[in-house]
C-alpha cells in the first residue's frame, strides 16, 4: 500500500512504540487518529497539527472503541491503516513468596493486551471492509482495502519466569494473526503482527536495572535495546509490502531471552 495520503488509527498513541508510529505516519503524509487512555504528552510536536486527532479511548471497552472508530471514519472518510500498540507489561511469578499469583492481575493483562487488541481489530476491520477501492489500489496489489498491524512480543516465544500472563497475552496476539488474515483476505485487508524484542520506551525504562542488564547482556547485535523509530521503520515496511500478511515477525536483534 502506498502510504502517502492515507488515514491511520494508532492505539497506544501517547507513548513509546505507538507514539513513534504516529510520528512516522505523519511524516509520510498520513492523517492519524491516535487512541489512548492517556492524553498525548504536551511537548509532542504534532499536537495542534490538522493531521492529528487524539481520542481518549479505553481499548477494552466495546463502546469506547466503536465510538472512536465511528468518529475517525466521520472525520477522515475512511481508515486504511490500523496499528495496535496499546498494551501493558506485567511481571509476577505463578507462585510467589506470598503464595499463588493474583488472578485478577492475570485477567487484566489478558483483557488489555488480547481483548483490547481484538476489540480494536473487530471495529476497524468492519470499517475497512466498506472502503472503496481506488484505481491505484486495484492496480498492482489488487483491491487492497486496509492493513492492520498488531503488537505481540518475543515473550510470546521466549517468556521468562514471571511472564506467564504477559507471554500468554502476546502469544494470543500472535495466534490470532493468521485466522484474522485468512478471514479478511477476501476483503483485501492484511493482518500482520510484530514481535519486538526490547525497545527503549517508557514501558521498558520503568524496568529495574536488575531486569534491564541481563537483557542487554543477552542481546546479540546490535548490543543495545531497539529505538522506537526502528519499530516505526518496520511498521512502514509492513504497510508498503503487500506480501507481508498473516505472520508474526520478530524484530529483536537476535535477542532470545
Ligand atoms: N517496549 C518494549 O520493549 C516492548 C517489547 C515487546 C512488546 N511491546 C509491546 O508494544 C506495545 C507498546 O509498548 P510500549 O513499550 O510503547 O509501552 P508504553 O507503556 O510506552 O505505551 C503503551 C501505551 O498504551 C496505553 N494503554 C495501556 N492500556 C490502555 C488501554 N486500556 N486503552 C488505551 N490505551 C492503553 C498507555 O496509556 C500507553 O500510552 C505494548 O503492547 C507492549 O506490550 C513492547
PDB file of C-alpha atoms and ligand atoms in Angstrom:
ATOM      1  CA  UNK A   1       0.000   0.000   0.000  1.00  0.00           C
ATOM      2  CA  UNK A   2       1.299   3.426  -0.858  1.00  0.00           C
ATOM      3  CA  UNK A   3       1.485   5.353   2.387  1.00  0.00           C
ATOM      4  CA  UNK A   4       1.094   8.972   1.402  1.00  0.00           C
ATOM      5  CA  UNK A   5      -2.406  10.398   1.638  1.00  0.00           C
ATOM      6  CA  UNK A   6      -3.749   7.523   3.737  1.00  0.00           C
ATOM      7  CA  UNK A   7      -5.630   7.629   7.032  1.00  0.00           C
ATOM      8  CA  UNK A   8      -4.443   5.676  10.044  1.00  0.00           C
ATOM      9  CA  UNK A   9      -5.592   4.746  13.519  1.00  0.00           C
ATOM     10  CA  UNK A  10      -2.877   4.105  16.127  1.00  0.00           C
ATOM     11  CA  UNK A  11      -3.613   2.790  19.618  1.00  0.00           C
ATOM     12  CA  UNK A  12      -1.214   3.389  22.483  1.00  0.00           C
ATOM     13  CA  UNK A  13      -0.508   6.657  20.659  1.00  0.00           C
ATOM     14  CA  UNK A  14       0.545   8.615  23.732  1.00  0.00           C
ATOM     15  CA  UNK A  15       3.746   6.731  24.441  1.00  0.00           C
ATOM     16  CA  UNK A  16       6.610   4.590  23.213  1.00  0.00           C
ATOM     17  CA  UNK A  17       6.096   2.485  20.093  1.00  0.00           C
ATOM     18  CA  UNK A  18       2.652   3.903  19.312  1.00  0.00           C
ATOM     19  CA  UNK A  19       3.916   7.453  19.550  1.00  0.00           C
ATOM     20  CA  UNK A  20       6.846   6.635  17.222  1.00  0.00           C
ATOM     21  CA  UNK A  21       4.368   5.226  14.679  1.00  0.00           C
ATOM     22  CA  UNK A  22       2.224   8.365  14.894  1.00  0.00           C
ATOM     23  CA  UNK A  23       5.292  10.489  14.201  1.00  0.00           C
ATOM     24  CA  UNK A  24       6.416   8.341  11.250  1.00  0.00           C
ATOM     25  CA  UNK A  25       2.977   8.215   9.666  1.00  0.00           C
ATOM     26  CA  UNK A  26       2.544  11.992   9.964  1.00  0.00           C
ATOM     27  CA  UNK A  27       5.983  12.471   8.364  1.00  0.00           C
ATOM     28  CA  UNK A  28       4.786  10.293   5.463  1.00  0.00           C
ATOM     29  CA  UNK A  29       1.718  12.424   4.811  1.00  0.00           C
ATOM     30  CA  UNK A  30      -0.787  10.217   6.632  1.00  0.00           C
ATOM     31  CA  UNK A  31      -3.654  11.656   8.667  1.00  0.00           C
ATOM     32  CA  UNK A  32      -3.649   9.957  12.052  1.00  0.00           C
ATOM     33  CA  UNK A  33      -6.208   9.362  14.759  1.00  0.00           C
ATOM     34  CA  UNK A  34      -4.453   8.391  17.990  1.00  0.00           C
ATOM     35  CA  UNK A  35      -6.269   6.364  20.649  1.00  0.00           C
ATOM     36  CA  UNK A  36      -5.031   6.081  24.211  1.00  0.00           C
ATOM     37  CA  UNK A  37      -6.284   6.081  27.771  1.00  0.00           C
ATOM     38  CA  UNK A  38      -3.826   8.900  28.376  1.00  0.00           C
ATOM     39  CA  UNK A  39      -3.720  12.291  26.687  1.00  0.00           C
ATOM     40  CA  UNK A  40      -0.709  12.902  24.451  1.00  0.00           C
ATOM     41  CA  UNK A  41       2.339  14.479  26.097  1.00  0.00           C
ATOM     42  CA  UNK A  42       2.145  18.260  25.832  1.00  0.00           C
ATOM     43  CA  UNK A  43       5.602  18.521  24.187  1.00  0.00           C
ATOM     44  CA  UNK A  44       4.780  16.308  21.180  1.00  0.00           C
ATOM     45  CA  UNK A  45       5.469  18.380  18.081  1.00  0.00           C
ATOM     46  CA  UNK A  46       2.397  17.199  16.166  1.00  0.00           C
ATOM     47  CA  UNK A  47      -0.099  18.419  18.763  1.00  0.00           C
ATOM     48  CA  UNK A  48      -2.208  21.063  17.121  1.00  0.00           C
ATOM     49  CA  UNK A  49      -1.449  19.689  13.660  1.00  0.00           C
ATOM     50  CA  UNK A  50      -4.539  19.315  11.494  1.00  0.00           C
ATOM     51  CA  UNK A  51      -3.343  15.881  10.500  1.00  0.00           C
ATOM     52  CA  UNK A  52      -3.546  14.524  14.067  1.00  0.00           C
ATOM     53  CA  UNK A  53      -6.618  13.873  16.211  1.00  0.00           C
ATOM     54  CA  UNK A  54      -6.444  12.307  19.651  1.00  0.00           C
ATOM     55  CA  UNK A  55      -9.395  10.399  21.082  1.00  0.00           C
ATOM     56  CA  UNK A  56      -9.233   9.323  24.715  1.00  0.00           C
ATOM     57  CA  UNK A  57     -10.183   5.648  24.484  1.00  0.00           C
ATOM     58  CA  UNK A  58     -10.043   2.556  26.625  1.00  0.00           C
ATOM     59  CA  UNK A  59      -9.314  -0.293  24.213  1.00  0.00           C
ATOM     60  CA  UNK A  60     -11.017  -2.861  26.437  1.00  0.00           C
ATOM     61  CA  UNK A  61     -14.391  -1.115  26.279  1.00  0.00           C
ATOM     62  CA  UNK A  62     -16.597  -2.011  23.328  1.00  0.00           C
ATOM     63  CA  UNK A  63     -18.432   1.336  23.205  1.00  0.00           C
ATOM     64  CA  UNK A  64     -15.292   3.405  23.649  1.00  0.00           C
ATOM     65  CA  UNK A  65     -13.564   1.809  20.637  1.00  0.00           C
ATOM     66  CA  UNK A  66     -16.691   1.653  18.488  1.00  0.00           C
ATOM     67  CA  UNK A  67     -17.309   5.338  19.061  1.00  0.00           C
ATOM     68  CA  UNK A  68     -13.645   6.228  18.324  1.00  0.00           C
ATOM     69  CA  UNK A  69     -13.728   4.302  15.039  1.00  0.00           C
ATOM     70  CA  UNK A  70     -17.004   5.959  14.114  1.00  0.00           C
ATOM     71  CA  UNK A  71     -15.568   9.417  14.868  1.00  0.00           C
ATOM     72  CA  UNK A  72     -12.454   8.618  12.833  1.00  0.00           C
ATOM     73  CA  UNK A  73     -14.492   7.487   9.825  1.00  0.00           C
ATOM     74  CA  UNK A  74     -16.774  10.530  10.091  1.00  0.00           C
ATOM     75  CA  UNK A  75     -13.759  12.846  10.329  1.00  0.00           C
ATOM     76  CA  UNK A  76     -11.483  11.260   7.727  1.00  0.00           C
ATOM     77  CA  UNK A  77     -13.882   9.389   5.461  1.00  0.00           C
ATOM     78  CA  UNK A  78     -12.119   6.037   5.879  1.00  0.00           C
ATOM     79  CA  UNK A  79      -9.372   4.227   7.790  1.00  0.00           C
ATOM     80  CA  UNK A  80      -6.694   2.500   5.676  1.00  0.00           C
ATOM     81  CA  UNK A  81      -4.128   1.580   8.320  1.00  0.00           C
ATOM     82  CA  UNK A  82      -4.504   0.432  11.930  1.00  0.00           C
ATOM     83  CA  UNK A  83      -1.550  -0.014  14.279  1.00  0.00           C
ATOM     84  CA  UNK A  84      -2.381  -1.559  17.658  1.00  0.00           C
ATOM     85  CA  UNK A  85       0.227  -0.682  20.267  1.00  0.00           C
ATOM     86  CA  UNK A  86      -1.867  -0.212  23.420  1.00  0.00           C
ATOM     87  CA  UNK A  87      -0.701  -2.728  25.974  1.00  0.00           C
ATOM     88  CA  UNK A  88       0.648  -3.308  29.446  1.00  0.00           C
ATOM     89  CA  UNK A  89       3.577  -5.218  30.900  1.00  0.00           C
ATOM     90  CA  UNK A  90       3.165  -7.352  33.984  1.00  0.00           C
ATOM     91  CA  UNK A  91       5.622  -9.472  35.939  1.00  0.00           C
ATOM     92  CA  UNK A  92       4.593 -11.917  38.640  1.00  0.00           C
ATOM     93  CA  UNK A  93       5.565 -15.477  39.461  1.00  0.00           C
ATOM     94  CA  UNK A  94       2.772 -18.049  39.249  1.00  0.00           C
ATOM     95  CA  UNK A  95       3.611 -18.912  42.841  1.00  0.00           C
ATOM     96  CA  UNK A  96       5.459 -16.179  44.697  1.00  0.00           C
ATOM     97  CA  UNK A  97       6.731 -15.798  48.250  1.00  0.00           C
ATOM     98  CA  UNK A  98       3.241 -14.775  49.323  1.00  0.00           C
ATOM     99  CA  UNK A  99       1.522 -17.684  47.571  1.00  0.00           C
ATOM    100  CA  UNK A 100      -0.350 -18.090  44.285  1.00  0.00           C
ATOM    101  CA  UNK A 101      -0.338 -15.188  41.835  1.00  0.00           C
ATOM    102  CA  UNK A 102      -3.134 -12.651  41.742  1.00  0.00           C
ATOM    103  CA  UNK A 103      -5.769 -13.970  39.329  1.00  0.00           C
ATOM    104  CA  UNK A 104      -7.241 -10.510  38.758  1.00  0.00           C
ATOM    105  CA  UNK A 105      -3.843  -9.245  37.620  1.00  0.00           C
ATOM    106  CA  UNK A 106      -3.609 -12.123  35.122  1.00  0.00           C
ATOM    107  CA  UNK A 107      -7.103 -11.343  33.819  1.00  0.00           C
ATOM    108  CA  UNK A 108      -6.276  -7.623  33.478  1.00  0.00           C
ATOM    109  CA  UNK A 109      -3.229  -8.310  31.286  1.00  0.00           C
ATOM    110  CA  UNK A 110      -5.248 -10.656  29.070  1.00  0.00           C
ATOM    111  CA  UNK A 111      -8.073  -8.125  28.961  1.00  0.00           C
ATOM    112  CA  UNK A 112      -5.929  -5.195  27.804  1.00  0.00           C
ATOM    113  CA  UNK A 113      -3.421  -6.986  25.584  1.00  0.00           C
ATOM    114  CA  UNK A 114      -5.720  -9.562  23.964  1.00  0.00           C
ATOM    115  CA  UNK A 115      -9.334  -8.392  24.293  1.00  0.00           C
ATOM    116  CA  UNK A 116      -8.271  -4.767  23.775  1.00  0.00           C
ATOM    117  CA  UNK A 117      -6.424  -5.623  20.577  1.00  0.00           C
ATOM    118  CA  UNK A 118      -9.274  -7.841  19.362  1.00  0.00           C
ATOM    119  CA  UNK A 119     -11.775  -5.095  20.157  1.00  0.00           C
ATOM    120  CA  UNK A 120      -9.891  -2.568  18.020  1.00  0.00           C
ATOM    121  CA  UNK A 121      -9.392  -5.013  15.159  1.00  0.00           C
ATOM    122  CA  UNK A 122     -13.043  -6.087  15.022  1.00  0.00           C
ATOM    123  CA  UNK A 123     -14.246  -2.460  14.841  1.00  0.00           C
ATOM    124  CA  UNK A 124     -11.588  -1.172  12.477  1.00  0.00           C
ATOM    125  CA  UNK A 125     -11.816  -4.163  10.119  1.00  0.00           C
ATOM    126  CA  UNK A 126     -15.589  -3.685   9.851  1.00  0.00           C
ATOM    127  CA  UNK A 127     -14.938  -0.067   8.830  1.00  0.00           C
ATOM    128  CA  UNK A 128     -12.158  -1.046   6.375  1.00  0.00           C
ATOM    129  CA  UNK A 129     -14.426  -3.557   4.646  1.00  0.00           C
ATOM    130  CA  UNK A 130     -16.540  -0.599   3.495  1.00  0.00           C
ATOM    131  CA  UNK A 131     -13.559   1.181   1.908  1.00  0.00           C
ATOM    132  CA  UNK A 132     -13.976   1.754  -1.799  1.00  0.00           C
ATOM    133  CA  UNK A 133     -11.073   0.676  -3.993  1.00  0.00           C
ATOM    134  CA  UNK A 134      -9.202   3.424  -5.790  1.00  0.00           C
ATOM    135  CA  UNK A 135      -7.640   2.792  -9.198  1.00  0.00           C
ATOM    136  CA  UNK A 136      -4.142   2.802  -7.716  1.00  0.00           C
ATOM    137  CA  UNK A 137      -5.088   0.163  -5.121  1.00  0.00           C
ATOM    138  CA  UNK A 138      -6.754  -2.025  -7.701  1.00  0.00           C
ATOM    139  CA  UNK A 139      -3.686  -1.891  -9.976  1.00  0.00           C
ATOM    140  CA  UNK A 140      -0.618  -3.602  -8.543  1.00  0.00           C
ATOM    141  CA  UNK A 141      -1.794  -5.275  -5.388  1.00  0.00           C
ATOM    142  CA  UNK A 142      -5.367  -5.934  -6.363  1.00  0.00           C
ATOM    143  CA  UNK A 143      -8.143  -4.368  -4.306  1.00  0.00           C
ATOM    144  CA  UNK A 144      -6.277  -3.539  -1.093  1.00  0.00           C
ATOM    145  CA  UNK A 145      -8.704  -2.078   1.452  1.00  0.00           C
ATOM    146  CA  UNK A 146      -6.527  -1.931   4.530  1.00  0.00           C
ATOM    147  CA  UNK A 147      -3.668  -3.171   6.651  1.00  0.00           C
ATOM    148  CA  UNK A 148      -3.837  -3.984  10.359  1.00  0.00           C
ATOM    149  CA  UNK A 149      -0.685  -4.303  12.450  1.00  0.00           C
ATOM    150  CA  UNK A 150      -0.814  -5.765  15.953  1.00  0.00           C
ATOM    151  CA  UNK A 151       1.937  -5.832  18.571  1.00  0.00           C
ATOM    152  CA  UNK A 152       2.949  -9.166  20.031  1.00  0.00           C
ATOM    153  CA  UNK A 153       6.338  -9.663  21.742  1.00  0.00           C
ATOM    154  CA  UNK A 154       9.239 -12.095  21.758  1.00  0.00           C
ATOM    155  CA  UNK A 155       7.815 -13.017  25.196  1.00  0.00           C
ATOM    156  CA  UNK A 156       5.218 -14.953  23.174  1.00  0.00           C
ATOM    157  CA  UNK A 157       8.028 -17.428  22.398  1.00  0.00           C
ATOM    158  CA  UNK A 158      10.781 -16.848  24.964  1.00  0.00           C
ATOM    159  CA  UNK A 159       8.841 -15.913  28.094  1.00  0.00           C
ATOM    160  CA  UNK A 160      10.894 -15.630  31.248  1.00  0.00           C
ATOM    161  CA  UNK A 161       9.991 -16.512  34.823  1.00  0.00           C
ATOM    162  CA  UNK A 162       7.330 -14.045  35.929  1.00  0.00           C
ATOM    163  CA  UNK A 163       5.997 -13.502  32.420  1.00  0.00           C
ATOM    164  CA  UNK A 164       3.227 -16.131  32.331  1.00  0.00           C
ATOM    165  CA  UNK A 165       0.475 -13.526  31.982  1.00  0.00           C
ATOM    166  CA  UNK A 166       2.349 -11.268  29.557  1.00  0.00           C
ATOM    167  CA  UNK A 167       3.570 -14.211  27.448  1.00  0.00           C
ATOM    168  CA  UNK A 168       0.059 -15.698  27.326  1.00  0.00           C
ATOM    169  CA  UNK A 169      -1.313 -12.370  26.153  1.00  0.00           C
ATOM    170  CA  UNK A 170       1.325 -11.839  23.472  1.00  0.00           C
ATOM    171  CA  UNK A 171       1.090 -15.484  22.365  1.00  0.00           C
ATOM    172  CA  UNK A 172      -2.625 -14.917  21.853  1.00  0.00           C
ATOM    173  CA  UNK A 173      -1.948 -11.868  19.679  1.00  0.00           C
ATOM    174  CA  UNK A 174       0.463 -13.919  17.567  1.00  0.00           C
ATOM    175  CA  UNK A 175      -2.021 -16.790  17.355  1.00  0.00           C
ATOM    176  CA  UNK A 176      -4.925 -14.663  16.161  1.00  0.00           C
ATOM    177  CA  UNK A 177      -2.899 -13.075  13.359  1.00  0.00           C
ATOM    178  CA  UNK A 178      -3.326 -15.865  10.789  1.00  0.00           C
ATOM    179  CA  UNK A 179      -7.044 -16.545  11.331  1.00  0.00           C
ATOM    180  CA  UNK A 180      -7.713 -12.816  11.050  1.00  0.00           C
ATOM    181  CA  UNK A 181      -5.611 -12.539   7.875  1.00  0.00           C
ATOM    182  CA  UNK A 182      -7.459 -15.523   6.398  1.00  0.00           C
ATOM    183  CA  UNK A 183     -10.846 -14.061   7.286  1.00  0.00           C
ATOM    184  CA  UNK A 184     -10.087 -10.573   5.964  1.00  0.00           C
ATOM    185  CA  UNK A 185      -8.125 -11.606   2.868  1.00  0.00           C
ATOM    186  CA  UNK A 186     -11.247 -11.775   0.731  1.00  0.00           C
ATOM    187  CA  UNK A 187     -11.835  -8.096   1.602  1.00  0.00           C
ATOM    188  CA  UNK A 188      -8.309  -7.044   0.654  1.00  0.00           C
ATOM    189  CA  UNK A 189      -7.249  -6.417   4.254  1.00  0.00           C
ATOM    190  CA  UNK A 190      -3.907  -7.703   5.551  1.00  0.00           C
ATOM    191  CA  UNK A 191      -3.092  -8.521   9.181  1.00  0.00           C
ATOM    192  CA  UNK A 192       0.489  -8.712  10.433  1.00  0.00           C
ATOM    193  CA  UNK A 193       1.903  -8.767  13.965  1.00  0.00           C
ATOM    194  CA  UNK A 194       5.281  -7.541  15.123  1.00  0.00           C
ATOM    195  CA  UNK A 195       7.040  -9.348  17.970  1.00  0.00           C
ATOM    196  CA  UNK A 196       9.517  -6.761  19.265  1.00  0.00           C
ATOM    197  CA  UNK A 197      12.493  -7.629  21.418  1.00  0.00           C
ATOM    198  CA  UNK A 198      13.331  -4.931  23.946  1.00  0.00           C
ATOM    199  CA  UNK A 199      12.757  -1.329  22.930  1.00  0.00           C
ATOM    200  CA  UNK A 200      13.611   1.878  24.788  1.00  0.00           C
ATOM    201  CA  UNK A 201      10.147   3.107  25.681  1.00  0.00           C
ATOM    202  CA  UNK A 202       8.623   4.302  28.953  1.00  0.00           C
ATOM    203  CA  UNK A 203       7.430   0.695  29.474  1.00  0.00           C
ATOM    204  CA  UNK A 204      10.996  -0.655  29.476  1.00  0.00           C
ATOM    205  CA  UNK A 205      12.581   2.418  31.020  1.00  0.00           C
ATOM    206  CA  UNK A 206      10.392   1.727  34.056  1.00  0.00           C
ATOM    207  CA  UNK A 207      12.051  -1.685  34.474  1.00  0.00           C
ATOM    208  CA  UNK A 208      14.775  -2.001  37.117  1.00  0.00           C
ATOM    209  CA  UNK A 209      18.454  -2.372  36.199  1.00  0.00           C
ATOM    210  CA  UNK A 210      18.180  -5.924  37.547  1.00  0.00           C
ATOM    211  CA  UNK A 211      15.779  -6.646  34.689  1.00  0.00           C
ATOM    212  CA  UNK A 212      17.454  -4.494  32.027  1.00  0.00           C
ATOM    213  CA  UNK A 213      21.087  -5.569  32.433  1.00  0.00           C
ATOM    214  CA  UNK A 214      20.627  -9.311  31.739  1.00  0.00           C
ATOM    215  CA  UNK A 215      18.509  -8.453  28.698  1.00  0.00           C
ATOM    216  CA  UNK A 216      21.251  -6.174  27.383  1.00  0.00           C
ATOM    217  CA  UNK A 217      23.822  -8.885  28.067  1.00  0.00           C
ATOM    218  CA  UNK A 218      21.787 -11.397  26.018  1.00  0.00           C
ATOM    219  CA  UNK A 219      21.422  -9.025  23.056  1.00  0.00           C
ATOM    220  CA  UNK A 220      23.412 -10.326  20.091  1.00  0.00           C
ATOM    221  CA  UNK A 221      23.742  -7.429  17.657  1.00  0.00           C
ATOM    222  CA  UNK A 222      23.254  -4.551  17.955  1.00  0.00           C
ATOM    223  CA  UNK A 223      24.195  -4.740  21.629  1.00  0.00           C
ATOM    224  CA  UNK A 224      21.540  -2.319  22.764  1.00  0.00           C
ATOM    225  CA  UNK A 225      17.768  -2.036  23.028  1.00  0.00           C
ATOM    226  CA  UNK A 226      15.801  -1.039  19.956  1.00  0.00           C
ATOM    227  CA  UNK A 227      14.806   2.526  19.219  1.00  0.00           C
ATOM    228  CA  UNK A 228      11.080   3.200  18.800  1.00  0.00           C
ATOM    229  CA  UNK A 229      11.931   4.712  15.386  1.00  0.00           C
ATOM    230  CA  UNK A 230      13.176   1.236  14.310  1.00  0.00           C
ATOM    231  CA  UNK A 231       9.786  -0.215  15.209  1.00  0.00           C
ATOM    232  CA  UNK A 232       8.187   2.549  13.125  1.00  0.00           C
ATOM    233  CA  UNK A 233      10.564   1.649  10.219  1.00  0.00           C
ATOM    234  CA  UNK A 234       9.242  -1.906  10.350  1.00  0.00           C
ATOM    235  CA  UNK A 235       5.620  -0.814  10.513  1.00  0.00           C
ATOM    236  CA  UNK A 236       6.232   1.363   7.474  1.00  0.00           C
ATOM    237  CA  UNK A 237       7.652  -1.630   5.572  1.00  0.00           C
ATOM    238  CA  UNK A 238       4.660  -3.769   6.535  1.00  0.00           C
ATOM    239  CA  UNK A 239       2.279  -1.127   5.221  1.00  0.00           C
ATOM    240  CA  UNK A 240       4.189  -0.868   1.944  1.00  0.00           C
ATOM    241  CA  UNK A 241       4.825  -4.547   1.216  1.00  0.00           C
ATOM    242  CA  UNK A 242       1.676  -6.431   0.170  1.00  0.00           C
ATOM    243  CA  UNK A 243       3.342  -9.836   0.556  1.00  0.00           C
ATOM    244  CA  UNK A 244       3.590  -9.370   4.315  1.00  0.00           C
ATOM    245  CA  UNK A 245       0.429 -10.971   5.631  1.00  0.00           C
ATOM    246  CA  UNK A 246      -0.711 -13.447   8.279  1.00  0.00           C
ATOM    247  CA  UNK A 247       2.610 -13.675  10.125  1.00  0.00           C
ATOM    248  CA  UNK A 248       4.130 -12.546  13.380  1.00  0.00           C
ATOM    249  CA  UNK A 249       7.550 -11.118  12.619  1.00  0.00           C
ATOM    250  CA  UNK A 250      10.298 -10.808  15.191  1.00  0.00           C
ATOM    251  CA  UNK A 251      12.169  -7.509  15.439  1.00  0.00           C
ATOM    252  CA  UNK A 252      14.704  -8.281  18.100  1.00  0.00           C
ATOM    253  CA  UNK A 253      18.380  -8.037  17.079  1.00  0.00           C
ATOM    254  CA  UNK A 254      18.544 -11.828  17.670  1.00  0.00           C
ATOM    255  CA  UNK A 255      17.698 -11.459  21.361  1.00  0.00           C
ATOM    256  CA  UNK A 256      16.377 -14.745  22.724  1.00  0.00           C
ATOM    257  CA  UNK A 257      15.541 -14.213  26.367  1.00  0.00           C
TER     258      UNK A 257
HETATM  259  N1  LIG B   1       8.921  -1.689  24.738  1.00  0.00           N
HETATM  260  C1  LIG B   1       9.212  -2.946  24.542  1.00  0.00           C
HETATM  261  O1  LIG B   1      10.337  -3.384  24.783  1.00  0.00           O
HETATM  262  C2  LIG B   1       8.168  -3.892  24.016  1.00  0.00           C
HETATM  263  C3  LIG B   1       8.586  -5.175  23.630  1.00  0.00           C
HETATM  264  C4  LIG B   1       7.656  -6.068  23.133  1.00  0.00           C
HETATM  265  C5  LIG B   1       6.325  -5.672  23.004  1.00  0.00           C
HETATM  266  N2  LIG B   1       5.945  -4.431  23.396  1.00  0.00           N
HETATM  267  C6  LIG B   1       4.537  -4.078  23.249  1.00  0.00           C
HETATM  268  O2  LIG B   1       4.437  -2.921  22.469  1.00  0.00           O
HETATM  269  C7  LIG B   1       3.266  -2.186  22.843  1.00  0.00           C
HETATM  270  C8  LIG B   1       3.667  -0.754  23.141  1.00  0.00           C
HETATM  271  O3  LIG B   1       4.568  -0.786  24.244  1.00  0.00           O
HETATM  272  P1  LIG B   1       5.416   0.488  24.696  1.00  0.00           P
HETATM  273  O4  LIG B   1       6.744  -0.011  25.074  1.00  0.00           O
HETATM  274  O5  LIG B   1       5.289   1.575  23.703  1.00  0.00           O
HETATM  275  O6  LIG B   1       4.628   0.830  26.050  1.00  0.00           O
HETATM  276  P2  LIG B   1       4.236   2.225  26.707  1.00  0.00           P
HETATM  277  O7  LIG B   1       3.866   1.891  28.096  1.00  0.00           O
HETATM  278  O8  LIG B   1       5.291   3.217  26.448  1.00  0.00           O
HETATM  279  O9  LIG B   1       2.923   2.612  25.876  1.00  0.00           O
HETATM  280  C9  LIG B   1       1.742   1.880  25.961  1.00  0.00           C
HETATM  281  C10 LIG B   1       0.565   2.820  25.774  1.00  0.00           C
HETATM  282  O10 LIG B   1      -0.639   2.038  25.826  1.00  0.00           O
HETATM  283  C11 LIG B   1      -1.612   2.784  26.517  1.00  0.00           C
HETATM  284  N3  LIG B   1      -2.638   1.910  27.083  1.00  0.00           N
HETATM  285  C12 LIG B   1      -2.493   0.975  28.052  1.00  0.00           C
HETATM  286  N4  LIG B   1      -3.668   0.419  28.339  1.00  0.00           N
HETATM  287  C13 LIG B   1      -4.588   1.004  27.535  1.00  0.00           C
HETATM  288  C14 LIG B   1      -5.990   0.864  27.371  1.00  0.00           C
HETATM  289  N5  LIG B   1      -6.705   0.003  28.112  1.00  0.00           N
HETATM  290  N6  LIG B   1      -6.614   1.623  26.432  1.00  0.00           N
HETATM  291  C15 LIG B   1      -5.915   2.513  25.694  1.00  0.00           C
HETATM  292  N7  LIG B   1      -4.585   2.698  25.808  1.00  0.00           N
HETATM  293  C16 LIG B   1      -3.933   1.956  26.726  1.00  0.00           C
HETATM  294  C17 LIG B   1      -0.831   3.505  27.613  1.00  0.00           C
HETATM  295  O11 LIG B   1      -1.559   4.634  28.119  1.00  0.00           O
HETATM  296  C18 LIG B   1       0.443   3.898  26.877  1.00  0.00           C
HETATM  297  O12 LIG B   1       0.335   5.182  26.308  1.00  0.00           O
HETATM  298  C19 LIG B   1       2.670  -2.930  24.046  1.00  0.00           C
HETATM  299  O13 LIG B   1       1.641  -3.774  23.599  1.00  0.00           O
HETATM  300  C20 LIG B   1       3.828  -3.755  24.547  1.00  0.00           C
HETATM  301  O14 LIG B   1       3.403  -4.898  25.225  1.00  0.00           O
HETATM  302  C21 LIG B   1       6.840  -3.524  23.894  1.00  0.00           C
END
